[in-house]
PDB file of C-alpha atoms in Angstrom:
ATOM      1  CA  UNK A   1     142.892 -60.025 192.129  1.00 29.00           C
ATOM      2  CA  UNK A   2     145.508 -57.716 193.497  1.00 30.00           C
ATOM      3  CA  UNK A   3     148.285 -60.290 193.296  1.00 32.00           C
ATOM      4  CA  UNK A   4     149.100 -63.520 191.502  1.00 30.00           C
ATOM      5  CA  UNK A   5     147.667 -66.614 193.181  1.00 31.00           C
ATOM      6  CA  UNK A   6     149.199 -70.046 193.355  1.00 34.00           C
ATOM      7  CA  UNK A   7     147.827 -72.270 190.513  1.00 32.00           C
ATOM      8  CA  UNK A   8     145.644 -74.448 192.742  1.00 35.00           C
ATOM      9  CA  UNK A   9     144.578 -71.495 194.831  1.00 35.00           C
ATOM     10  CA  UNK A  10     143.624 -69.366 191.848  1.00 34.00           C
ATOM     11  CA  UNK A  11     141.186 -71.996 190.626  1.00 33.00           C
ATOM     12  CA  UNK A  12     139.372 -71.902 193.940  1.00 34.00           C
ATOM     13  CA  UNK A  13     139.579 -68.201 194.751  1.00 36.00           C
ATOM     14  CA  UNK A  14     136.352 -66.837 196.218  1.00 36.00           C
ATOM     15  CA  UNK A  15     135.147 -63.487 197.511  1.00 35.00           C
ATOM     16  CA  UNK A  16     134.474 -63.548 201.226  1.00 41.00           C
ATOM     17  CA  UNK A  17     132.840 -60.175 201.502  1.00 40.00           C
ATOM     18  CA  UNK A  18     131.620 -57.160 199.637  1.00 40.00           C
ATOM     19  CA  UNK A  19     132.242 -53.661 200.871  1.00 48.00           C
ATOM     20  CA  UNK A  20     130.470 -50.566 199.731  1.00 45.00           C
ATOM     21  CA  UNK A  21     131.431 -46.916 199.611  1.00 44.00           C
ATOM     22  CA  UNK A  22     128.608 -45.447 197.568  1.00 49.00           C
ATOM     23  CA  UNK A  23     125.061 -46.584 198.362  1.00 54.00           C
ATOM     24  CA  UNK A  24     124.431 -49.910 196.691  1.00 50.00           C
ATOM     25  CA  UNK A  25     127.667 -49.915 194.698  1.00 50.00           C
ATOM     26  CA  UNK A  26     130.032 -52.603 195.853  1.00 44.00           C
ATOM     27  CA  UNK A  27     133.706 -53.331 196.196  1.00 46.00           C
ATOM     28  CA  UNK A  28     135.014 -56.821 196.886  1.00 46.00           C
ATOM     29  CA  UNK A  29     137.457 -58.394 199.329  1.00 45.00           C
ATOM     30  CA  UNK A  30     139.035 -61.522 197.864  1.00 42.00           C
ATOM     31  CA  UNK A  31     140.123 -64.755 199.552  1.00 37.00           C
ATOM     32  CA  UNK A  32     142.533 -67.416 198.281  1.00 35.00           C
ATOM     33  CA  UNK A  33     141.534 -71.036 198.987  1.00 33.00           C
ATOM     34  CA  UNK A  34     143.381 -74.356 198.781  1.00 42.00           C
ATOM     35  CA  UNK A  35     142.055 -77.866 198.155  1.00 45.00           C
ATOM     36  CA  UNK A  36     141.504 -78.531 201.879  1.00 38.00           C
ATOM     37  CA  UNK A  37     138.632 -76.029 202.039  1.00 51.00           C
ATOM     38  CA  UNK A  38     137.405 -75.938 198.421  1.00 50.00           C
ATOM     39  CA  UNK A  39     134.593 -78.414 199.160  1.00 59.00           C
ATOM     40  CA  UNK A  40     132.972 -75.852 201.470  1.00 58.00           C
ATOM     41  CA  UNK A  41     133.548 -72.850 199.219  1.00 55.00           C
ATOM     42  CA  UNK A  42     133.169 -73.957 195.596  1.00 52.00           C
ATOM     43  CA  UNK A  43     129.367 -73.552 195.471  1.00 56.00           C
ATOM     44  CA  UNK A  44     129.604 -69.918 196.538  1.00 58.00           C
ATOM     45  CA  UNK A  45     129.426 -67.209 193.874  1.00 58.00           C
ATOM     46  CA  UNK A  46     132.488 -64.912 194.112  1.00 54.00           C
ATOM     47  CA  UNK A  47     130.403 -61.750 193.808  1.00 58.00           C
ATOM     48  CA  UNK A  48     128.193 -62.616 196.791  1.00 66.00           C
ATOM     49  CA  UNK A  49     128.940 -62.022 200.491  1.00 73.00           C
ATOM     50  CA  UNK A  50     129.013 -65.016 202.814  1.00 78.00           C
ATOM     51  CA  UNK A  51     126.014 -65.848 204.943  1.00 85.00           C
ATOM     52  CA  UNK A  52     126.236 -65.025 208.620  1.00 90.00           C
ATOM     53  CA  UNK A  53     127.316 -67.896 210.854  1.00 92.00           C
ATOM     54  CA  UNK A  54     124.681 -69.140 213.276  1.00 93.00           C
ATOM     55  CA  UNK A  55     125.575 -72.050 215.609  1.00 96.00           C
ATOM     56  CA  UNK A  56     123.667 -75.177 214.675  1.00 97.00           C
ATOM     57  CA  UNK A  57     121.623 -77.206 217.151  1.00 97.00           C
ATOM     58  CA  UNK A  58     122.193 -80.545 215.447  1.00 96.00           C
ATOM     59  CA  UNK A  59     122.386 -83.708 217.539  1.00 94.00           C
ATOM     60  CA  UNK A  60     125.397 -85.903 216.832  1.00 94.00           C
ATOM     61  CA  UNK A  61     127.072 -85.529 213.459  1.00 95.00           C
ATOM     62  CA  UNK A  62     125.619 -82.985 211.064  1.00 94.00           C
ATOM     63  CA  UNK A  63     123.905 -83.931 207.807  1.00 93.00           C
ATOM     64  CA  UNK A  64     123.114 -81.945 204.680  1.00 90.00           C
ATOM     65  CA  UNK A  65     120.151 -80.484 206.586  1.00 94.00           C
ATOM     66  CA  UNK A  66     122.512 -78.632 208.951  1.00 95.00           C
ATOM     67  CA  UNK A  67     122.121 -74.839 208.604  1.00 94.00           C
ATOM     68  CA  UNK A  68     125.921 -74.455 208.607  1.00 92.00           C
ATOM     69  CA  UNK A  69     126.195 -76.785 205.611  1.00 89.00           C
ATOM     70  CA  UNK A  70     123.326 -75.027 203.824  1.00 89.00           C
ATOM     71  CA  UNK A  71     125.091 -71.673 204.308  1.00 88.00           C
ATOM     72  CA  UNK A  72     128.434 -73.102 203.083  1.00 86.00           C
ATOM     73  CA  UNK A  73     129.884 -72.348 206.504  1.00 89.00           C
ATOM     74  CA  UNK A  74     131.882 -74.645 208.743  1.00 91.00           C
ATOM     75  CA  UNK A  75     130.519 -75.897 212.027  1.00 93.00           C
ATOM     76  CA  UNK A  76     132.324 -74.132 214.861  1.00 94.00           C
ATOM     77  CA  UNK A  77     133.180 -74.915 218.473  1.00 93.00           C
ATOM     78  CA  UNK A  78     129.995 -73.043 219.413  1.00 95.00           C
ATOM     79  CA  UNK A  79     127.752 -75.551 217.576  1.00 97.00           C
ATOM     80  CA  UNK A  80     125.771 -78.231 219.424  1.00 97.00           C
ATOM     81  CA  UNK A  81     126.866 -81.040 217.091  1.00 97.00           C
ATOM     82  CA  UNK A  82     129.276 -83.711 218.289  1.00 96.00           C
ATOM     83  CA  UNK A  83     133.007 -83.061 218.439  1.00 92.00           C
ATOM     84  CA  UNK A  84     133.582 -85.634 215.691  1.00 92.00           C
ATOM     85  CA  UNK A  85     131.199 -83.913 213.251  1.00 93.00           C
ATOM     86  CA  UNK A  86     132.852 -83.966 209.821  1.00 90.00           C
ATOM     87  CA  UNK A  87     131.594 -80.442 209.108  1.00 90.00           C
ATOM     88  CA  UNK A  88     133.616 -78.915 211.954  1.00 91.00           C
ATOM     89  CA  UNK A  89     136.667 -76.845 211.172  1.00 91.00           C
ATOM     90  CA  UNK A  90     139.671 -78.580 212.729  1.00 90.00           C
ATOM     91  CA  UNK A  91     142.191 -75.768 212.854  1.00 92.00           C
ATOM     92  CA  UNK A  92     145.735 -76.151 211.576  1.00 92.00           C
ATOM     93  CA  UNK A  93     148.860 -78.111 212.451  1.00 91.00           C
ATOM     94  CA  UNK A  94     151.266 -75.717 210.753  1.00 91.00           C
ATOM     95  CA  UNK A  95     154.967 -75.721 211.568  1.00 87.00           C
ATOM     96  CA  UNK A  96     155.490 -72.311 209.949  1.00 82.00           C
ATOM     97  CA  UNK A  97     153.992 -68.864 210.577  1.00 88.00           C
ATOM     98  CA  UNK A  98     150.447 -69.447 209.193  1.00 92.00           C
ATOM     99  CA  UNK A  99     150.636 -66.514 206.778  1.00 86.00           C
ATOM    100  CA  UNK A 100     150.269 -68.281 203.398  1.00 86.00           C
ATOM    101  CA  UNK A 101     147.575 -70.362 201.697  1.00 83.00           C
ATOM    102  CA  UNK A 102     149.404 -73.479 202.919  1.00 87.00           C
ATOM    103  CA  UNK A 103     147.711 -72.833 206.282  1.00 91.00           C
ATOM    104  CA  UNK A 104     144.111 -74.145 206.141  1.00 89.00           C
ATOM    105  CA  UNK A 105     142.964 -71.391 208.513  1.00 91.00           C
ATOM    106  CA  UNK A 106     144.419 -68.624 206.335  1.00 90.00           C
ATOM    107  CA  UNK A 107     143.111 -70.346 203.190  1.00 86.00           C
ATOM    108  CA  UNK A 108     139.605 -70.564 204.652  1.00 86.00           C
ATOM    109  CA  UNK A 109     139.528 -66.864 205.531  1.00 88.00           C
ATOM    110  CA  UNK A 110     139.923 -67.394 209.262  1.00 92.00           C
ATOM    111  CA  UNK A 111     142.291 -66.344 211.980  1.00 95.00           C
ATOM    112  CA  UNK A 112     143.945 -69.226 213.794  1.00 95.00           C
ATOM    113  CA  UNK A 113     142.116 -70.328 216.936  1.00 94.00           C
ATOM    114  CA  UNK A 114     144.370 -71.322 219.862  1.00 92.00           C
ATOM    115  CA  UNK A 115     141.608 -73.687 221.020  1.00 92.00           C
ATOM    116  CA  UNK A 116     141.922 -75.611 217.739  1.00 92.00           C
ATOM    117  CA  UNK A 117     145.443 -74.901 216.495  1.00 92.00           C
ATOM    118  CA  UNK A 118     147.816 -76.486 219.008  1.00 87.00           C
ATOM    119  CA  UNK A 119     150.906 -74.984 217.399  1.00 90.00           C
ATOM    120  CA  UNK A 120     149.462 -71.466 217.673  1.00 92.00           C
ATOM    121  CA  UNK A 121     148.466 -71.580 221.346  1.00 88.00           C
ATOM    122  CA  UNK A 122     151.995 -70.753 222.668  1.00 86.00           C
ATOM    123  CA  UNK A 123     151.872 -67.415 220.812  1.00 86.00           C
ATOM    124  CA  UNK A 124     148.754 -66.398 222.746  1.00 85.00           C
ATOM    125  CA  UNK A 125     150.121 -67.730 226.027  1.00 86.00           C
ATOM    126  CA  UNK A 126     153.345 -65.731 225.622  1.00 85.00           C
ATOM    127  CA  UNK A 127     151.373 -62.535 224.984  1.00 81.00           C
ATOM    128  CA  UNK A 128     149.120 -63.114 228.010  1.00 83.00           C
ATOM    129  CA  UNK A 129     152.124 -63.771 230.261  1.00 83.00           C
ATOM    130  CA  UNK A 130     154.179 -60.858 228.947  1.00 83.00           C
ATOM    131  CA  UNK A 131     156.886 -63.107 227.493  1.00 87.00           C
ATOM    132  CA  UNK A 132     158.633 -62.764 224.106  1.00 85.00           C
ATOM    133  CA  UNK A 133     156.925 -64.700 221.294  1.00 81.00           C
ATOM    134  CA  UNK A 134     157.985 -68.342 220.867  1.00 84.00           C
ATOM    135  CA  UNK A 135     160.443 -69.348 218.100  1.00 84.00           C
ATOM    136  CA  UNK A 136     157.521 -70.592 216.014  1.00 85.00           C
ATOM    137  CA  UNK A 137     155.244 -67.527 216.219  1.00 89.00           C
ATOM    138  CA  UNK A 138     151.794 -67.630 214.620  1.00 92.00           C
ATOM    139  CA  UNK A 139     151.211 -64.590 212.389  1.00 91.00           C
ATOM    140  CA  UNK A 140     147.525 -65.305 211.813  1.00 94.00           C
ATOM    141  CA  UNK A 141     146.095 -64.039 215.110  1.00 93.00           C
ATOM    142  CA  UNK A 142     146.772 -60.319 214.683  1.00 93.00           C
ATOM    143  CA  UNK A 143     143.197 -59.147 215.245  1.00 94.00           C
ATOM    144  CA  UNK A 144     142.747 -61.480 218.195  1.00 92.00           C
ATOM    145  CA  UNK A 145     145.960 -60.149 219.759  1.00 90.00           C
ATOM    146  CA  UNK A 146     145.379 -56.543 218.583  1.00 91.00           C
ATOM    147  CA  UNK A 147     148.825 -56.474 216.984  1.00 91.00           C
ATOM    148  CA  UNK A 148     148.329 -53.830 214.305  1.00 95.00           C
ATOM    149  CA  UNK A 149     150.685 -51.352 212.671  1.00 96.00           C
ATOM    150  CA  UNK A 150     150.916 -47.734 213.797  1.00 97.00           C
ATOM    151  CA  UNK A 151     149.172 -45.492 211.254  1.00 97.00           C
ATOM    152  CA  UNK A 152     148.614 -41.734 211.208  1.00 98.00           C
ATOM    153  CA  UNK A 153     146.222 -39.324 209.501  1.00 97.00           C
ATOM    154  CA  UNK A 154     147.352 -36.659 207.050  1.00 96.00           C
ATOM    155  CA  UNK A 155     146.397 -34.887 203.841  1.00 95.00           C
ATOM    156  CA  UNK A 156     146.058 -37.473 201.090  1.00 93.00           C
ATOM    157  CA  UNK A 157     148.432 -37.467 198.126  1.00 91.00           C
ATOM    158  CA  UNK A 158     145.379 -38.124 195.918  1.00 87.00           C
ATOM    159  CA  UNK A 159     144.003 -34.818 194.554  1.00 85.00           C
ATOM    160  CA  UNK A 160     140.662 -33.916 196.095  1.00 81.00           C
ATOM    161  CA  UNK A 161     140.575 -36.920 198.426  1.00 82.00           C
ATOM    162  CA  UNK A 162     140.926 -34.956 201.670  1.00 87.00           C
ATOM    163  CA  UNK A 163     142.197 -37.075 204.539  1.00 91.00           C
ATOM    164  CA  UNK A 164     144.454 -40.058 204.023  1.00 94.00           C
ATOM    165  CA  UNK A 165     146.098 -42.718 206.192  1.00 97.00           C
ATOM    166  CA  UNK A 166     149.862 -43.231 206.275  1.00 98.00           C
ATOM    167  CA  UNK A 167     152.218 -45.845 207.700  1.00 98.00           C
ATOM    168  CA  UNK A 168     154.090 -44.391 210.669  1.00 97.00           C
ATOM    169  CA  UNK A 169     156.913 -46.928 210.373  1.00 97.00           C
ATOM    170  CA  UNK A 170     158.087 -49.727 208.092  1.00 97.00           C
ATOM    171  CA  UNK A 171     155.434 -52.400 207.472  1.00 96.00           C
ATOM    172  CA  UNK A 172     156.508 -55.686 205.825  1.00 94.00           C
ATOM    173  CA  UNK A 173     154.578 -57.315 203.012  1.00 93.00           C
ATOM    174  CA  UNK A 174     151.510 -59.139 204.414  1.00 91.00           C
ATOM    175  CA  UNK A 175     151.819 -57.084 207.608  1.00 93.00           C
ATOM    176  CA  UNK A 176     148.561 -56.421 209.461  1.00 95.00           C
ATOM    177  CA  UNK A 177     147.739 -52.726 209.170  1.00 97.00           C
ATOM    178  CA  UNK A 178     144.608 -52.826 211.283  1.00 97.00           C
ATOM    179  CA  UNK A 179     140.929 -53.669 211.499  1.00 97.00           C
ATOM    180  CA  UNK A 180     138.223 -51.671 209.723  1.00 96.00           C
ATOM    181  CA  UNK A 181     135.648 -50.859 212.395  1.00 95.00           C
ATOM    182  CA  UNK A 182     132.326 -49.035 212.586  1.00 95.00           C
ATOM    183  CA  UNK A 183     128.690 -49.288 213.605  1.00 96.00           C
ATOM    184  CA  UNK A 184     127.117 -52.682 212.906  1.00 96.00           C
ATOM    185  CA  UNK A 185     123.918 -52.145 210.906  1.00 95.00           C
ATOM    186  CA  UNK A 186     121.553 -54.313 208.878  1.00 95.00           C
ATOM    187  CA  UNK A 187     121.599 -54.521 205.101  1.00 92.00           C
ATOM    188  CA  UNK A 188     118.241 -52.731 205.032  1.00 93.00           C
ATOM    189  CA  UNK A 189     119.587 -49.840 207.103  1.00 95.00           C
ATOM    190  CA  UNK A 190     122.724 -49.754 204.933  1.00 92.00           C
ATOM    191  CA  UNK A 191     120.589 -49.324 201.817  1.00 91.00           C
ATOM    192  CA  UNK A 192     118.720 -46.450 203.472  1.00 93.00           C
ATOM    193  CA  UNK A 193     121.916 -44.733 204.610  1.00 92.00           C
ATOM    194  CA  UNK A 194     123.525 -45.349 201.243  1.00 86.00           C
ATOM    195  CA  UNK A 195     120.922 -43.153 199.534  1.00 86.00           C
ATOM    196  CA  UNK A 196     121.741 -40.330 201.961  1.00 89.00           C
ATOM    197  CA  UNK A 197     125.492 -40.827 201.578  1.00 84.00           C
ATOM    198  CA  UNK A 198     125.193 -40.672 197.788  1.00 78.00           C
ATOM    199  CA  UNK A 199     123.898 -37.121 198.080  1.00 80.00           C
ATOM    200  CA  UNK A 200     126.731 -36.291 200.479  1.00 79.00           C
ATOM    201  CA  UNK A 201     129.304 -37.844 198.118  1.00 72.00           C
ATOM    202  CA  UNK A 202     130.648 -39.693 201.146  1.00 74.00           C
ATOM    203  CA  UNK A 203     130.149 -43.221 202.437  1.00 73.00           C
ATOM    204  CA  UNK A 204     131.940 -45.632 204.727  1.00 86.00           C
ATOM    205  CA  UNK A 205     129.772 -48.746 204.281  1.00 89.00           C
ATOM    206  CA  UNK A 206     131.567 -52.092 204.176  1.00 89.00           C
ATOM    207  CA  UNK A 207     129.701 -55.414 203.848  1.00 88.00           C
ATOM    208  CA  UNK A 208     130.507 -58.117 206.387  1.00 90.00           C
ATOM    209  CA  UNK A 209     128.062 -60.801 205.233  1.00 89.00           C
ATOM    210  CA  UNK A 210     124.493 -61.195 203.997  1.00 88.00           C
ATOM    211  CA  UNK A 211     123.056 -59.816 207.239  1.00 91.00           C
ATOM    212  CA  UNK A 212     125.379 -57.093 208.471  1.00 93.00           C
ATOM    213  CA  UNK A 213     127.276 -54.037 207.237  1.00 93.00           C
ATOM    214  CA  UNK A 214     129.872 -51.863 208.967  1.00 94.00           C
ATOM    215  CA  UNK A 215     129.295 -48.111 208.794  1.00 95.00           C
ATOM    216  CA  UNK A 216     132.310 -46.027 209.841  1.00 94.00           C
ATOM    217  CA  UNK A 217     130.670 -42.681 209.056  1.00 93.00           C
ATOM    218  CA  UNK A 218     130.071 -41.774 212.707  1.00 92.00           C
ATOM    219  CA  UNK A 219     132.278 -44.237 214.578  1.00 92.00           C
ATOM    220  CA  UNK A 220     135.415 -45.982 213.408  1.00 94.00           C
ATOM    221  CA  UNK A 221     139.188 -45.756 213.446  1.00 95.00           C
ATOM    222  CA  UNK A 222     141.831 -44.122 211.243  1.00 96.00           C
ATOM    223  CA  UNK A 223     141.488 -46.746 208.511  1.00 96.00           C
ATOM    224  CA  UNK A 224     138.075 -45.316 207.655  1.00 94.00           C
ATOM    225  CA  UNK A 225     140.065 -42.635 205.785  1.00 93.00           C
ATOM    226  CA  UNK A 226     142.056 -45.075 203.617  1.00 93.00           C
ATOM    227  CA  UNK A 227     141.405 -44.082 199.995  1.00 89.00           C
ATOM    228  CA  UNK A 228     140.742 -46.029 196.799  1.00 87.00           C
ATOM    229  CA  UNK A 229     143.518 -46.730 194.306  1.00 88.00           C
ATOM    230  CA  UNK A 230     143.650 -48.931 191.203  1.00 86.00           C
ATOM    231  CA  UNK A 231     147.261 -49.735 192.135  1.00 90.00           C
ATOM    232  CA  UNK A 232     146.863 -50.179 195.902  1.00 94.00           C
ATOM    233  CA  UNK A 233     149.478 -50.912 198.535  1.00 96.00           C
ATOM    234  CA  UNK A 234     147.015 -52.794 200.760  1.00 96.00           C
ATOM    235  CA  UNK A 235     144.033 -55.131 200.528  1.00 93.00           C
ATOM    236  CA  UNK A 236     140.927 -55.789 202.609  1.00 92.00           C
ATOM    237  CA  UNK A 237     139.912 -59.275 203.698  1.00 91.00           C
ATOM    238  CA  UNK A 238     136.859 -60.444 205.580  1.00 90.00           C
ATOM    239  CA  UNK A 239     138.122 -62.929 208.182  1.00 92.00           C
ATOM    240  CA  UNK A 240     136.268 -65.155 210.622  1.00 92.00           C
ATOM    241  CA  UNK A 241     137.346 -64.784 214.257  1.00 95.00           C
ATOM    242  CA  UNK A 242     135.456 -66.934 216.773  1.00 93.00           C
ATOM    243  CA  UNK A 243     132.539 -67.232 214.367  1.00 92.00           C
ATOM    244  CA  UNK A 244     132.309 -63.472 213.728  1.00 93.00           C
ATOM    245  CA  UNK A 245     133.071 -61.708 210.441  1.00 92.00           C
ATOM    246  CA  UNK A 246     135.670 -58.955 210.782  1.00 94.00           C
ATOM    247  CA  UNK A 247     137.544 -56.826 208.241  1.00 94.00           C
ATOM    248  CA  UNK A 248     141.337 -56.851 208.198  1.00 95.00           C
ATOM    249  CA  UNK A 249     143.600 -54.592 206.127  1.00 96.00           C
ATOM    250  CA  UNK A 250     146.956 -56.087 205.056  1.00 96.00           C
ATOM    251  CA  UNK A 251     149.976 -54.612 203.280  1.00 96.00           C
ATOM    252  CA  UNK A 252     150.399 -55.944 199.743  1.00 96.00           C
ATOM    253  CA  UNK A 253     154.055 -54.900 199.612  1.00 96.00           C
ATOM    254  CA  UNK A 254     156.766 -53.566 201.895  1.00 97.00           C
ATOM    255  CA  UNK A 255     155.707 -50.091 203.043  1.00 97.00           C
ATOM    256  CA  UNK A 256     158.242 -47.422 203.922  1.00 98.00           C
ATOM    257  CA  UNK A 257     157.415 -44.908 206.671  1.00 98.00           C
ATOM    258  CA  UNK A 258     155.129 -42.208 205.266  1.00 97.00           C
ATOM    259  CA  UNK A 259     153.554 -44.422 202.569  1.00 97.00           C
ATOM    260  CA  UNK A 260     149.875 -43.638 202.051  1.00 97.00           C
ATOM    261  CA  UNK A 261     147.704 -46.682 202.670  1.00 97.00           C
ATOM    262  CA  UNK A 262     145.279 -47.283 199.810  1.00 94.00           C
ATOM    263  CA  UNK A 263     143.323 -50.302 198.667  1.00 91.00           C
ATOM    264  CA  UNK A 264     141.065 -51.128 195.745  1.00 87.00           C
ATOM    265  CA  UNK A 265     137.406 -50.704 196.670  1.00 81.00           C
ATOM    266  CA  UNK A 266     136.712 -53.300 193.918  1.00 76.00           C
ATOM    267  CA  UNK A 267     133.656 -51.599 192.504  1.00 67.00           C
ATOM    268  CA  UNK A 268     132.011 -53.187 189.485  1.00 62.00           C
ATOM    269  CA  UNK A 269     132.796 -50.774 186.658  1.00 62.00           C
ATOM    270  CA  UNK A 270     129.151 -50.708 185.540  1.00 59.00           C
ATOM    271  CA  UNK A 271     127.891 -49.501 188.918  1.00 53.00           C
ATOM    272  CA  UNK A 272     130.914 -47.643 190.262  1.00 56.00           C
ATOM    273  CA  UNK A 273     130.739 -43.902 190.843  1.00 57.00           C
ATOM    274  CA  UNK A 274     132.490 -41.941 188.105  1.00 59.00           C
ATOM    275  CA  UNK A 275     135.638 -41.234 190.141  1.00 56.00           C
ATOM    276  CA  UNK A 276     136.211 -44.953 190.811  1.00 58.00           C
ATOM    277  CA  UNK A 277     135.938 -46.197 187.221  1.00 56.00           C
ATOM    278  CA  UNK A 278     139.261 -47.350 185.858  1.00 53.00           C
ATOM    279  CA  UNK A 279     139.039 -45.383 182.648  1.00 47.00           C
ATOM    280  CA  UNK A 280     138.956 -42.179 184.703  1.00 43.00           C
ATOM    281  CA  UNK A 281     142.196 -43.116 186.486  1.00 45.00           C
ATOM    282  CA  UNK A 282     144.203 -43.385 183.283  1.00 40.00           C
TER     283      UNK A 282
END
């Protein structure tokens, strides 16, 4: 993990996605969980990506036969099950900013949903009406509100890396740097492209879940050029927003203007390309 977890959170930490930069070689995005959501997550192997969410068609309350339960996902507002289904995610009732593992949404790897989180709805309403944020502003709806940091491209400080991405202004710790975007392709297509990218010594594949992969090779944003570092200043997290898996990049520390944005691709050392193995960074 890129930072120390709280004791109860560390015991339940789980990977929520696997991202790849070289063919079938994987890097991992890590999620911290608290006791409120451990029951849904504890059966999931940390090295595996989550299964894609598909709304269930259950009648009434869901049972263990529900496809959401079988996939270790929560039932969502898009499911056909009853509103009192115990498998439904209820949102949060936070009084703070929803940016720590104390928030069940953050702990479960989700952005807050104003339809479920009553305390977070005023933040969305203020944005829509062009008003200043309320005194209790939710900080866990950055992708939904498109509130990302300003980043710029430049020559990387890492020898031989080519392009890099830099913070254009000060970014606080845990600040949302932006969303990693690209073409949505199947795992099968990602494996095919990965073979080609290996020969090109270039790949922008990032796993979302068991079904889908993002490929930023041909279409993406500036964060596609963020480089690998064993001592990164940022981290990648796969978050659920309205039932969809999306990739968010967050600052792991306060970033001064001009800081190059790097994160750990989290390759397994046995399968990592030579340049990404830790012993070659020492």
